[in-house]
mmCIF file of C-alpha atoms and ligand atoms in Angstrom:
data_model
loop_
_atom_site.group_PDB
_atom_site.id
_atom_site.type_symbol
_atom_site.label_atom_id
_atom_site.label_comp_id
_atom_site.label_asym_id
_atom_site.label_seq_id
_atom_site.Cartn_x
_atom_site.Cartn_y
_atom_site.Cartn_z
ATOM 1 C CA MET A 69 2.433 -16.683 -3.229
ATOM 2 C CA ILE A 70 3.948 -12.931 -4.064
ATOM 3 C CA ILE A 71 1.269 -11.250 -4.442
ATOM 4 C CA ILE A 72 1.774 -7.322 -4.886
ATOM 5 C CA MET A 73 -0.838 -4.395 -5.201
ATOM 6 C CA LEU A 74 -0.805 -1.624 -7.286
ATOM 7 C CA GLY A 75 -2.527 1.786 -7.689
ATOM 8 C CA ALA A 76 -1.978 5.083 -7.012
ATOM 9 C CA GLN A 77 -2.385 6.517 -3.756
ATOM 10 C CA GLY A 78 -6.008 6.396 -2.144
ATOM 11 C CA THR A 79 -7.137 3.670 -4.642
ATOM 12 C CA GLY A 80 -7.587 1.536 -1.312
ATOM 13 C CA LYS A 81 -4.580 -0.860 -1.695
ATOM 14 C CA GLY A 82 -4.499 -1.605 2.158
ATOM 15 C CA THR A 83 -8.186 -1.913 2.065
ATOM 16 C CA VAL A 84 -8.237 -4.764 -0.793
ATOM 17 C CA ALA A 85 -4.753 -5.980 0.751
ATOM 18 C CA GLY A 86 -6.295 -6.905 4.412
ATOM 19 C CA LEU A 87 -9.658 -8.444 3.224
ATOM 20 C CA ILE A 88 -7.267 -10.770 0.583
ATOM 21 C CA SER A 89 -4.845 -11.905 3.593
ATOM 22 C CA LYS A 90 -7.984 -12.555 5.874
ATOM 23 C CA SER A 91 -9.446 -14.781 3.353
ATOM 24 C CA ILE A 92 -5.973 -16.569 2.322
ATOM 25 C CA GLY A 93 -4.143 -16.188 5.226
ATOM 26 C CA LEU A 94 -1.072 -14.669 3.848
ATOM 27 C CA PRO A 95 0.463 -11.271 5.627
ATOM 28 C CA GLN A 96 -0.005 -7.947 4.455
ATOM 29 C CA VAL A 97 3.516 -6.017 4.512
ATOM 30 C CA SER A 98 2.624 -2.109 3.818
ATOM 31 C CA THR A 99 5.622 -0.617 3.925
ATOM 32 C CA GLY A 100 4.189 3.222 4.543
ATOM 33 C CA ASP A 101 3.177 1.384 7.663
ATOM 34 C CA ILE A 102 6.234 -0.178 8.785
ATOM 35 C CA PHE A 103 7.553 3.339 7.989
ATOM 36 C CA ARG A 104 4.802 5.127 10.293
ATOM 37 C CA GLN A 105 5.715 2.490 13.006
ATOM 38 C CA ASN A 106 9.249 3.564 13.383
ATOM 39 C CA ILE A 107 7.988 7.518 13.059
ATOM 40 C CA SER A 108 5.950 6.869 15.999
ATOM 41 C CA GLU A 109 8.551 4.932 17.789
ATOM 42 C CA LYS A 110 11.337 7.581 16.912
ATOM 43 C CA THR A 111 13.504 4.931 15.544
ATOM 44 C CA GLU A 112 16.502 5.784 13.666
ATOM 45 C CA LEU A 113 14.938 4.448 10.658
ATOM 46 C CA GLY A 114 11.935 6.570 10.996
ATOM 47 C CA ILE A 115 13.296 9.626 11.948
ATOM 48 C CA GLU A 116 15.240 9.657 8.230
ATOM 49 C CA ALA A 117 12.294 8.402 7.090
ATOM 50 C CA ASP A 118 10.322 11.149 8.114
ATOM 51 C CA LYS A 119 12.133 13.655 6.162
ATOM 52 C CA TYR A 120 11.027 12.530 2.993
ATOM 53 C CA ILE A 121 7.262 10.997 3.982
ATOM 54 C CA SER A 122 6.189 14.331 5.441
ATOM 55 C CA LYS A 123 6.991 15.923 1.876
ATOM 56 C CA GLY A 124 5.135 13.312 -0.018
ATOM 57 C CA ASN A 125 8.754 11.843 -1.362
ATOM 58 C CA LEU A 126 9.998 8.147 -1.762
ATOM 59 C CA VAL A 127 12.194 6.950 0.646
ATOM 60 C CA PRO A 128 15.414 6.276 -0.828
ATOM 61 C CA ASP A 129 16.026 2.760 -2.023
ATOM 62 C CA ASP A 130 19.259 1.865 0.643
ATOM 63 C CA ILE A 131 16.778 2.548 3.378
ATOM 64 C CA THR A 132 13.441 1.048 1.955
ATOM 65 C CA VAL A 133 14.921 -2.344 -0.003
ATOM 66 C CA PRO A 134 17.054 -3.820 2.430
ATOM 67 C CA MET A 135 13.818 -3.387 5.089
ATOM 68 C CA VAL A 136 11.731 -5.059 2.272
ATOM 69 C CA GLU A 137 14.184 -7.828 2.040
ATOM 70 C CA ASP A 138 14.332 -8.422 5.899
ATOM 71 C CA ARG A 139 10.941 -8.632 6.042
ATOM 72 C CA LEU A 140 10.463 -11.411 3.656
ATOM 73 C CA THR A 141 12.859 -13.324 5.887
ATOM 74 C CA TRP A 142 10.415 -13.305 8.769
ATOM 75 C CA GLU A 143 8.746 -16.950 9.941
ATOM 76 C CA ASP A 144 4.881 -15.528 8.493
ATOM 77 C CA ALA A 145 6.150 -14.899 4.964
ATOM 78 C CA LYS A 146 7.419 -18.178 4.466
ATOM 79 C CA ASN A 147 4.579 -18.927 2.246
ATOM 80 C CA GLY A 148 4.455 -15.864 1.017
ATOM 81 C CA VAL A 149 3.330 -12.296 1.436
ATOM 82 C CA ILE A 150 0.845 -9.707 -0.149
ATOM 83 C CA LEU A 151 3.253 -6.540 -0.560
ATOM 84 C CA ASP A 152 1.315 -3.003 -0.351
ATOM 85 C CA GLY A 153 3.306 0.059 -1.393
ATOM 86 C CA PHE A 154 6.432 -1.810 -2.818
ATOM 87 C CA PRO A 155 7.627 -2.157 -5.293
ATOM 88 C CA ARG A 156 6.966 1.354 -6.643
ATOM 89 C CA THR A 157 9.607 1.990 -9.323
ATOM 90 C CA ILE A 158 11.147 0.213 -11.500
ATOM 91 C CA GLU A 159 14.094 -0.016 -9.977
ATOM 92 C CA GLN A 160 12.453 -1.750 -6.605
ATOM 93 C CA ALA A 161 10.680 -4.133 -9.257
ATOM 94 C CA GLU A 162 14.097 -5.616 -10.250
ATOM 95 C CA LYS A 163 15.564 -5.576 -7.428
ATOM 96 C CA LEU A 164 12.753 -7.694 -5.765
ATOM 97 C CA ASP A 165 13.104 -10.071 -8.621
ATOM 98 C CA GLU A 166 16.874 -10.504 -7.786
ATOM 99 C CA ILE A 167 15.606 -10.966 -3.966
ATOM 100 C CA LEU A 168 12.995 -13.941 -4.772
ATOM 101 C CA SER A 169 15.018 -15.510 -7.578
ATOM 102 C CA LYS A 170 17.520 -15.868 -4.272
ATOM 103 C CA ASN A 171 15.126 -17.818 -2.806
ATOM 104 C CA GLY A 172 13.515 -19.650 -5.848
ATOM 105 C CA LYS A 173 10.383 -17.644 -5.783
ATOM 106 C CA LYS A 174 8.568 -14.830 -8.304
ATOM 107 C CA VAL A 175 5.996 -12.413 -8.485
ATOM 108 C CA ASP A 176 2.766 -14.444 -8.938
ATOM 109 C CA LEU A 177 0.150 -11.857 -9.002
ATOM 110 C CA VAL A 178 -0.161 -7.979 -9.355
ATOM 111 C CA VAL A 179 -3.871 -6.373 -8.365
ATOM 112 C CA ASN A 180 -3.706 -3.243 -10.379
ATOM 113 C CA LEU A 181 -6.274 -0.951 -8.956
ATOM 114 C CA VAL A 182 -7.563 2.023 -10.892
ATOM 115 C CA THR A 183 -9.340 5.326 -9.528
ATOM 116 C CA PRO A 184 -10.787 8.397 -11.324
ATOM 117 C CA LYS A 185 -7.910 11.339 -9.982
ATOM 118 C CA GLU A 186 -10.753 13.449 -8.486
ATOM 119 C CA GLU A 187 -11.666 10.675 -6.165
ATOM 120 C CA LEU A 188 -8.496 9.899 -5.236
ATOM 121 C CA ILE A 189 -7.811 13.616 -4.045
ATOM 122 C CA ASP A 190 -11.566 13.581 -1.983
ATOM 123 C CA ARG A 191 -10.346 9.911 -1.193
ATOM 124 C CA MET A 192 -7.370 10.932 0.950
ATOM 125 C CA LEU A 193 -8.829 13.792 2.205
ATOM 126 C CA THR A 194 -11.602 11.515 4.157
ATOM 127 C CA ARG A 195 -8.961 8.891 5.158
ATOM 128 C CA ARG A 196 -8.738 8.539 8.648
ATOM 129 C CA VAL A 197 -6.379 5.844 10.634
ATOM 130 C CA CYS A 198 -6.528 3.919 13.719
ATOM 131 C CA THR A 199 -3.788 5.628 15.943
ATOM 132 C CA ASN A 200 -3.310 2.448 17.864
ATOM 133 C CA GLN A 201 0.238 0.590 15.652
ATOM 134 C CA GLU A 202 -1.515 -2.917 16.727
ATOM 135 C CA CYS A 203 -5.052 -2.346 14.768
ATOM 136 C CA LYS A 204 -4.239 0.217 12.030
ATOM 137 C CA ALA A 205 -7.755 0.073 11.336
ATOM 138 C CA THR A 206 -8.281 2.586 8.008
ATOM 139 C CA TYR A 207 -11.821 4.426 7.691
ATOM 140 C CA ASN A 208 -13.238 7.002 5.385
ATOM 141 C CA THR A 209 -14.938 9.699 6.853
ATOM 142 C CA LYS A 210 -17.731 9.836 3.397
ATOM 143 C CA LEU A 211 -17.586 6.129 2.237
ATOM 144 C CA ASN A 212 -16.732 4.089 5.466
ATOM 145 C CA PRO A 213 -17.186 5.930 8.436
ATOM 146 C CA PRO A 214 -16.679 4.541 12.062
ATOM 147 C CA LYS A 215 -19.827 4.257 14.113
ATOM 148 C CA GLU A 216 -18.816 6.734 16.771
ATOM 149 C CA GLU A 217 -16.941 9.808 15.441
ATOM 150 C CA GLY A 218 -13.006 9.793 15.477
ATOM 151 C CA ILE A 219 -13.331 6.183 17.204
ATOM 152 C CA CYS A 220 -11.954 2.785 16.144
ATOM 153 C CA ASP A 221 -14.641 0.516 15.908
ATOM 154 C CA ARG A 222 -12.450 -2.358 16.064
ATOM 155 C CA CYS A 223 -10.083 -1.254 19.416
ATOM 156 C CA GLY A 224 -11.758 1.803 21.013
ATOM 157 C CA SER A 225 -8.986 4.108 20.036
ATOM 158 C CA PRO A 226 -8.601 7.407 18.707
ATOM 159 C CA LEU A 227 -8.695 8.123 14.814
ATOM 160 C CA LYS A 228 -7.089 10.571 13.060
ATOM 161 C CA GLN A 229 -5.806 11.972 9.942
ATOM 162 C CA ARG A 230 -2.367 10.712 8.379
ATOM 163 C CA GLU A 231 -0.072 14.001 8.233
ATOM 164 C CA ASP A 232 0.921 13.446 4.469
ATOM 165 C CA ASP A 233 -3.120 13.253 3.862
ATOM 166 C CA SER A 234 -3.838 16.758 4.928
ATOM 167 C CA ASP A 235 -0.946 18.409 3.183
ATOM 168 C CA PRO A 236 -2.321 19.375 -0.322
ATOM 169 C CA LYS A 237 0.956 19.902 -1.232
ATOM 170 C CA ALA A 238 2.175 16.721 -0.232
ATOM 171 C CA ILE A 239 -1.336 14.696 -1.957
ATOM 172 C CA GLU A 240 -0.058 16.477 -5.184
ATOM 173 C CA ARG A 241 3.716 15.605 -5.173
ATOM 174 C CA ARG A 242 2.720 11.908 -4.244
ATOM 175 C CA LEU A 243 0.330 11.739 -6.943
ATOM 176 C CA GLU A 244 2.868 13.289 -9.203
ATOM 177 C CA ILE A 245 5.734 10.025 -8.046
ATOM 178 C CA TYR A 246 3.196 7.768 -8.946
ATOM 179 C CA GLU A 247 2.576 9.135 -12.396
ATOM 180 C CA GLU A 248 6.286 9.411 -13.049
ATOM 181 C CA LYS A 249 7.806 6.277 -11.030
ATOM 182 C CA THR A 250 5.037 3.683 -10.433
ATOM 183 C CA SER A 251 2.689 3.795 -12.952
ATOM 184 C CA PRO A 252 5.517 2.066 -15.716
ATOM 185 C CA LEU A 253 5.197 -0.956 -12.968
ATOM 186 C CA VAL A 254 1.845 -1.864 -15.327
ATOM 187 C CA GLN A 255 3.787 -2.518 -17.905
ATOM 188 C CA TYR A 256 6.744 -4.061 -16.190
ATOM 189 C CA TYR A 257 4.121 -6.593 -14.771
ATOM 190 C CA ASP A 258 1.735 -6.742 -17.924
ATOM 191 C CA LYS A 259 4.974 -7.906 -19.757
ATOM 192 C CA LYS A 260 5.321 -10.917 -17.301
ATOM 193 C CA GLY A 261 1.616 -11.713 -17.443
ATOM 194 C CA VAL A 262 1.084 -11.757 -13.786
ATOM 195 C CA LEU A 263 -1.417 -8.368 -14.035
ATOM 196 C CA LYS A 264 -5.207 -8.338 -12.824
ATOM 197 C CA THR A 265 -6.121 -4.790 -13.466
ATOM 198 C CA GLU A 266 -9.966 -3.878 -11.523
ATOM 199 C CA THR A 267 -11.032 -0.533 -11.005
ATOM 200 C CA VAL A 268 -12.187 0.916 -7.938
ATOM 201 C CA SER A 269 -14.997 3.798 -8.175
ATOM 202 C CA LEU A 270 -17.776 5.105 -6.146
ATOM 203 C CA ALA A 271 -19.102 6.580 -9.958
ATOM 204 C CA ILE A 272 -19.977 2.622 -11.037
ATOM 205 C CA ASN A 273 -20.460 1.643 -7.501
ATOM 206 C CA ARG A 274 -17.598 -0.415 -7.231
ATOM 207 C CA MET A 275 -15.856 -0.512 -4.270
ATOM 208 C CA GLY A 276 -12.705 -2.142 -2.782
ATOM 209 C CA LYS A 277 -14.730 -5.357 -1.047
ATOM 210 C CA ASP A 278 -16.100 -6.044 -4.268
ATOM 211 C CA VAL A 279 -12.609 -6.262 -6.096
ATOM 212 C CA ALA A 280 -11.216 -8.184 -3.055
ATOM 213 C CA GLU A 281 -14.008 -10.749 -3.831
ATOM 214 C CA ASP A 282 -12.993 -10.997 -7.290
ATOM 215 C CA VAL A 283 -9.488 -11.514 -6.669
ATOM 216 C CA ILE A 284 -10.068 -13.882 -4.010
ATOM 217 C CA LYS A 285 -12.462 -16.391 -6.605
ATOM 218 C CA PHE A 286 -9.350 -15.752 -9.121
ATOM 219 C CA LEU A 287 -7.046 -17.222 -6.346
ATOM 220 C CA ASN A 288 -9.361 -20.062 -5.319
ATOM 221 C CA LYS A 289 -10.122 -21.007 -9.375
HETATM 222 P P1 AMP B 437 1.447 4.398 1.801
HETATM 223 O O1 AMP B 437 1.160 4.096 3.216
HETATM 224 O O2 AMP B 437 1.818 3.230 0.597
HETATM 225 O O3 AMP B 437 1.153 6.034 0.822
HETATM 226 O O4 AMP B 437 3.268 5.143 2.102
HETATM 227 C C1 AMP B 437 3.639 6.138 2.801
HETATM 228 C C2 AMP B 437 5.006 6.801 2.451
HETATM 229 O O5 AMP B 437 5.765 6.181 2.440
HETATM 230 C C3 AMP B 437 4.989 6.993 0.761
HETATM 231 O O6 AMP B 437 4.186 8.138 0.745
HETATM 232 C C4 AMP B 437 6.185 7.375 0.943
HETATM 233 O O7 AMP B 437 7.028 8.314 1.253
HETATM 234 C C5 AMP B 437 6.741 5.864 1.875
HETATM 235 N N1 AMP B 437 6.790 4.583 1.003
HETATM 236 C C6 AMP B 437 6.048 3.737 1.409
HETATM 237 N N2 AMP B 437 6.689 2.329 0.401
HETATM 238 C C7 AMP B 437 7.503 2.943 -0.499
HETATM 239 C C8 AMP B 437 8.700 2.688 -1.214
HETATM 240 N N3 AMP B 437 8.188 1.090 -1.432
HETATM 241 N N4 AMP B 437 9.196 3.619 -1.737
HETATM 242 C C9 AMP B 437 9.528 4.744 -1.179
HETATM 243 N N5 AMP B 437 8.657 5.166 0.096
HETATM 244 C C10 AMP B 437 8.003 4.448 0.025
#
C-alpha cells in the first residue's frame, strides 16, 4: 500500500506519518529526513541539497526523484511505504505514478492535512528535533514539549531547531512554494478518488494524534 502525506510545512505530516507507520508497520519515508541525514554526513547529495534547503527552495527533481525511486526498492518497502514530503509538485506526482506503475503499484491513499496559516508559522518556530539521526523524534515547545527542556525523551540526545525553521525568510518561502507548487496536488489526487482531507488545528483542539487515529480506523475498516 502506498500512502502519501500531503500538507503545508508545520501541519504535522511527520508526526501523523510516524503514528500510522507504527500502527500498520509500513516504513515512513521522509525526503526531508533523507536530505537532512545526508547534510549532517556531508555527502555529495547533502552538500548539493543544502544549497536549496537552507533557502527554503525545493531540491531539483534530478536529485530528488532518483533518491525516492531508489528508496522504494529497499526490502522494507516491498509491501508499501508512507511517503512524507514527496511528491511536492505535479511533475513529481506524475513521475511517482510512472515509477509505481512499472512495479504494478499505485497511490492508494493521500492524507491531506490542513492547518490555518497563522498556526503553521508558530508550529515551525516552536518545532524542535532530536539531533540523533537514528531517533529523529520531533517536539514542539508549546504543544508537545520534552520532559526536560532541550533533551529528547526517547534517547536523551540534545534537541535543536531546524535551520530552515529558524529563518523567517525560509519559512515564508516554503509556504509560498507550498501554495504555488504543492497545493495543486490536492486536486490531482482528489480526481483520482484517493484523497482524505483532515484538519489539524489547535483552534478546534484537533491534533495530529487524533487525525492518525482516524486514518488508522479508516485503514482497518
Ligand atoms: P521537510 O522536512 O519535508 O519540510 O523538507 C525539508 C526541505 O527538504 C524542503 O523545504 C525542501 O527544500 C526539501 N525537500 C523535501 N522534500 C522534497 C521534495 N519532494 N522535492 C524537493 N525538495 C524537497
